[in-house]
PDB file of N, CA and C in Angstrom:
ATOM      1  N   UNK A 147     -10.023 -30.368  10.043  1.00 49.00           N
ATOM      2  CA  UNK A 147      -9.880 -29.219  10.901  1.00 49.00           C
ATOM      3  C   UNK A 147     -11.129 -28.359  10.744  1.00 49.00           C
ATOM      4  N   UNK A 148     -11.685 -27.926  11.826  1.00 50.00           N
ATOM      5  CA  UNK A 148     -12.893 -27.108  11.821  1.00 50.00           C
ATOM      6  C   UNK A 148     -12.521 -25.679  12.176  1.00 50.00           C
ATOM      7  N   UNK A 149     -12.930 -24.728  11.346  1.00 50.00           N
ATOM      8  CA  UNK A 149     -12.584 -23.328  11.570  1.00 50.00           C
ATOM      9  C   UNK A 149     -13.767 -22.502  12.040  1.00 50.00           C
ATOM     10  N   UNK A 150     -14.901 -23.122  12.289  1.00 50.00           N
ATOM     11  CA  UNK A 150     -16.076 -22.380  12.740  1.00 50.00           C
ATOM     12  C   UNK A 150     -15.755 -21.641  14.027  1.00 50.00           C
ATOM     13  N   UNK A 151     -16.168 -20.402  14.100  1.00 50.00           N
ATOM     14  CA  UNK A 151     -15.941 -19.602  15.296  1.00 50.00           C
ATOM     15  C   UNK A 151     -14.573 -18.949  15.339  1.00 50.00           C
ATOM     16  N   UNK A 152     -13.734 -19.237  14.361  1.00 51.00           N
ATOM     17  CA  UNK A 152     -12.409 -18.612  14.316  1.00 51.00           C
ATOM     18  C   UNK A 152     -12.554 -17.152  13.918  1.00 51.00           C
ATOM     19  N   UNK A 153     -11.588 -16.347  14.320  1.00 55.00           N
ATOM     20  CA  UNK A 153     -11.601 -14.931  13.951  1.00 55.00           C
ATOM     21  C   UNK A 153     -11.386 -14.764  12.457  1.00 55.00           C
ATOM     22  N   UNK A 154     -11.728 -13.620  11.936  1.00 58.00           N
ATOM     23  CA  UNK A 154     -11.527 -13.366  10.508  1.00 58.00           C
ATOM     24  C   UNK A 154     -10.043 -13.453  10.147  1.00 58.00           C
ATOM     25  N   UNK A 155      -9.756 -13.939   8.965  1.00 61.00           N
ATOM     26  CA  UNK A 155      -8.362 -14.064   8.541  1.00 61.00           C
ATOM     27  C   UNK A 155      -7.667 -12.715   8.453  1.00 61.00           C
ATOM     28  N   UNK A 156      -8.416 -11.652   8.249  1.00 61.00           N
ATOM     29  CA  UNK A 156      -7.805 -10.331   8.152  1.00 61.00           C
ATOM     30  C   UNK A 156      -7.183  -9.900   9.472  1.00 61.00           C
ATOM     31  N   UNK A 157      -7.699 -10.374  10.592  1.00 68.00           N
ATOM     32  CA  UNK A 157      -7.160  -9.964  11.887  1.00 68.00           C
ATOM     33  C   UNK A 157      -6.100 -10.917  12.407  1.00 68.00           C
ATOM     34  N   UNK A 158      -6.168 -12.188  12.065  1.00 72.00           N
ATOM     35  CA  UNK A 158      -5.161 -13.161  12.492  1.00 72.00           C
ATOM     36  C   UNK A 158      -5.104 -14.284  11.460  1.00 72.00           C
ATOM     37  N   UNK A 159      -4.190 -14.175  10.491  1.00 77.00           N
ATOM     38  CA  UNK A 159      -4.149 -15.160   9.406  1.00 77.00           C
ATOM     39  C   UNK A 159      -3.432 -16.456   9.769  1.00 77.00           C
ATOM     40  N   UNK A 160      -3.396 -16.807  11.077  1.00 82.00           N
ATOM     41  CA  UNK A 160      -2.716 -18.025  11.507  1.00 82.00           C
ATOM     42  C   UNK A 160      -3.701 -18.985  12.146  1.00 82.00           C
ATOM     43  N   UNK A 161      -3.533 -20.265  11.831  1.00 83.00           N
ATOM     44  CA  UNK A 161      -4.356 -21.313  12.420  1.00 83.00           C
ATOM     45  C   UNK A 161      -3.410 -22.303  13.082  1.00 83.00           C
ATOM     46  N   UNK A 162      -3.574 -22.522  14.393  1.00 86.00           N
ATOM     47  CA  UNK A 162      -2.739 -23.473  15.118  1.00 86.00           C
ATOM     48  C   UNK A 162      -3.225 -24.883  14.836  1.00 86.00           C
ATOM     49  N   UNK A 163      -2.294 -25.792  14.529  1.00 85.00           N
ATOM     50  CA  UNK A 163      -2.646 -27.176  14.234  1.00 85.00           C
ATOM     51  C   UNK A 163      -2.628 -28.054  15.472  1.00 85.00           C
ATOM     52  N   UNK A 164      -2.141 -27.545  16.592  1.00 85.00           N
ATOM     53  CA  UNK A 164      -2.166 -28.292  17.843  1.00 85.00           C
ATOM     54  C   UNK A 164      -1.007 -29.249  18.044  1.00 85.00           C
ATOM     55  N   UNK A 165      -0.099 -29.332  17.084  1.00 90.00           N
ATOM     56  CA  UNK A 165       1.058 -30.228  17.215  1.00 90.00           C
ATOM     57  C   UNK A 165       2.375 -29.456  17.143  1.00 90.00           C
ATOM     58  N   UNK A 166       2.323 -28.171  17.480  1.00 88.00           N
ATOM     59  CA  UNK A 166       3.521 -27.343  17.437  1.00 88.00           C
ATOM     60  C   UNK A 166       3.710 -26.612  16.122  1.00 88.00           C
ATOM     61  N   UNK A 167       2.769 -26.802  15.213  1.00 91.00           N
ATOM     62  CA  UNK A 167       2.836 -26.093  13.933  1.00 91.00           C
ATOM     63  C   UNK A 167       1.645 -25.160  13.817  1.00 91.00           C
ATOM     64  N   UNK A 168       1.791 -24.168  12.979  1.00 89.00           N
ATOM     65  CA  UNK A 168       0.657 -23.318  12.626  1.00 89.00           C
ATOM     66  C   UNK A 168       0.737 -23.044  11.131  1.00 89.00           C
ATOM     67  N   UNK A 169      -0.388 -22.724  10.562  1.00 90.00           N
ATOM     68  CA  UNK A 169      -0.478 -22.416   9.141  1.00 90.00           C
ATOM     69  C   UNK A 169      -0.830 -20.948   9.018  1.00 90.00           C
ATOM     70  N   UNK A 170      -0.051 -20.237   8.237  1.00 88.00           N
ATOM     71  CA  UNK A 170      -0.313 -18.817   7.972  1.00 88.00           C
ATOM     72  C   UNK A 170      -0.914 -18.714   6.574  1.00 88.00           C
ATOM     73  N   UNK A 171      -2.074 -18.089   6.489  1.00 86.00           N
ATOM     74  CA  UNK A 171      -2.724 -17.880   5.198  1.00 86.00           C
ATOM     75  C   UNK A 171      -2.110 -16.634   4.574  1.00 86.00           C
ATOM     76  N   UNK A 172      -1.501 -16.802   3.414  1.00 86.00           N
ATOM     77  CA  UNK A 172      -0.852 -15.693   2.723  1.00 86.00           C
ATOM     78  C   UNK A 172      -1.788 -15.010   1.738  1.00 86.00           C
ATOM     79  N   UNK A 173      -2.650 -15.789   1.086  1.00 85.00           N
ATOM     80  CA  UNK A 173      -3.599 -15.180   0.150  1.00 85.00           C
ATOM     81  C   UNK A 173      -4.779 -16.112  -0.095  1.00 85.00           C
ATOM     82  N   UNK A 174      -5.895 -15.499  -0.422  1.00 83.00           N
ATOM     83  CA  UNK A 174      -7.130 -16.189  -0.815  1.00 83.00           C
ATOM     84  C   UNK A 174      -7.559 -15.598  -2.148  1.00 83.00           C
ATOM     85  N   UNK A 175      -7.947 -16.475  -3.088  1.00 85.00           N
ATOM     86  CA  UNK A 175      -8.392 -15.983  -4.380  1.00 85.00           C
ATOM     87  C   UNK A 175      -9.456 -16.924  -4.918  1.00 85.00           C
ATOM     88  N   UNK A 176     -10.544 -16.359  -5.370  1.00 86.00           N
ATOM     89  CA  UNK A 176     -11.615 -17.159  -5.969  1.00 86.00           C
ATOM     90  C   UNK A 176     -11.514 -17.069  -7.484  1.00 86.00           C
ATOM     91  N   UNK A 177     -11.700 -18.210  -8.131  1.00 87.00           N
ATOM     92  CA  UNK A 177     -11.704 -18.272  -9.589  1.00 87.00           C
ATOM     93  C   UNK A 177     -12.851 -19.193  -9.988  1.00 87.00           C
ATOM     94  N   UNK A 178     -13.953 -18.595 -10.406  1.00 89.00           N
ATOM     95  CA  UNK A 178     -15.140 -19.398 -10.697  1.00 89.00           C
ATOM     96  C   UNK A 178     -15.632 -20.054  -9.423  1.00 89.00           C
ATOM     97  N   UNK A 179     -15.729 -21.371  -9.428  1.00 88.00           N
ATOM     98  CA  UNK A 179     -16.195 -22.091  -8.237  1.00 88.00           C
ATOM     99  C   UNK A 179     -15.032 -22.679  -7.433  1.00 88.00           C
ATOM    100  N   UNK A 180     -13.796 -22.230  -7.732  1.00 89.00           N
ATOM    101  CA  UNK A 180     -12.610 -22.743  -7.047  1.00 89.00           C
ATOM    102  C   UNK A 180     -12.020 -21.666  -6.151  1.00 89.00           C
ATOM    103  N   UNK A 181     -11.688 -22.052  -4.927  1.00 86.00           N
ATOM    104  CA  UNK A 181     -11.020 -21.153  -3.989  1.00 86.00           C
ATOM    105  C   UNK A 181      -9.556 -21.561  -3.918  1.00 86.00           C
ATOM    106  N   UNK A 182      -8.661 -20.629  -4.213  1.00 87.00           N
ATOM    107  CA  UNK A 182      -7.223 -20.886  -4.177  1.00 87.00           C
ATOM    108  C   UNK A 182      -6.651 -20.287  -2.898  1.00 87.00           C
ATOM    109  N   UNK A 183      -5.962 -21.108  -2.124  1.00 87.00           N
ATOM    110  CA  UNK A 183      -5.317 -20.674  -0.885  1.00 87.00           C
ATOM    111  C   UNK A 183      -3.813 -20.805  -1.051  1.00 87.00           C
ATOM    112  N   UNK A 184      -3.080 -19.778  -0.637  1.00 89.00           N
ATOM    113  CA  UNK A 184      -1.628 -19.867  -0.552  1.00 89.00           C
ATOM    114  C   UNK A 184      -1.302 -19.800   0.924  1.00 89.00           C
ATOM    115  N   UNK A 185      -0.636 -20.865   1.433  1.00 89.00           N
ATOM    116  CA  UNK A 185      -0.395 -20.957   2.868  1.00 89.00           C
ATOM    117  C   UNK A 185       1.055 -21.344   3.122  1.00 89.00           C
ATOM    118  N   UNK A 186       1.514 -21.047   4.338  1.00 91.00           N
ATOM    119  CA  UNK A 186       2.861 -21.396   4.764  1.00 91.00           C
ATOM    120  C   UNK A 186       2.776 -22.053   6.133  1.00 91.00           C
ATOM    121  N   UNK A 187       3.450 -23.189   6.291  1.00 91.00           N
ATOM    122  CA  UNK A 187       3.487 -23.870   7.586  1.00 91.00           C
ATOM    123  C   UNK A 187       4.664 -23.340   8.391  1.00 91.00           C
ATOM    124  N   UNK A 188       4.429 -23.031   9.665  1.00 89.00           N
ATOM    125  CA  UNK A 188       5.461 -22.508  10.557  1.00 89.00           C
ATOM    126  C   UNK A 188       5.468 -23.341  11.829  1.00 89.00           C
ATOM    127  N   UNK A 189       6.581 -23.318  12.544  1.00 87.00           N
ATOM    128  CA  UNK A 189       6.649 -23.939  13.858  1.00 87.00           C
ATOM    129  C   UNK A 189       6.392 -22.872  14.908  1.00 87.00           C
ATOM    130  N   UNK A 190       5.574 -23.205  15.914  1.00 76.00           N
ATOM    131  CA  UNK A 190       5.263 -22.251  16.975  1.00 76.00           C
ATOM    132  C   UNK A 190       6.484 -22.054  17.860  1.00 76.00           C
ATOM    133  N   UNK A 191       6.616 -20.850  18.392  1.00 71.00           N
ATOM    134  CA  UNK A 191       7.749 -20.516  19.271  1.00 71.00           C
ATOM    135  C   UNK A 191       7.574 -21.112  20.634  1.00 71.00           C
TER     136      UNK A 191
END
C-alpha cells in the first residue's frame, strides 16, 4: 500500500483499503529505530 500524497494522520487517521475495509491509526510511537503503530480495522459504511 502506498501512502504518498495522503493527508496527515492528524486530520484523517483512516486509510481505505479498497475492499470495503479501512484502517484507523490509533497511535504512532517511535522507539529508537523502530516505529510502533497501533491500528484498528473497520468495515466501511
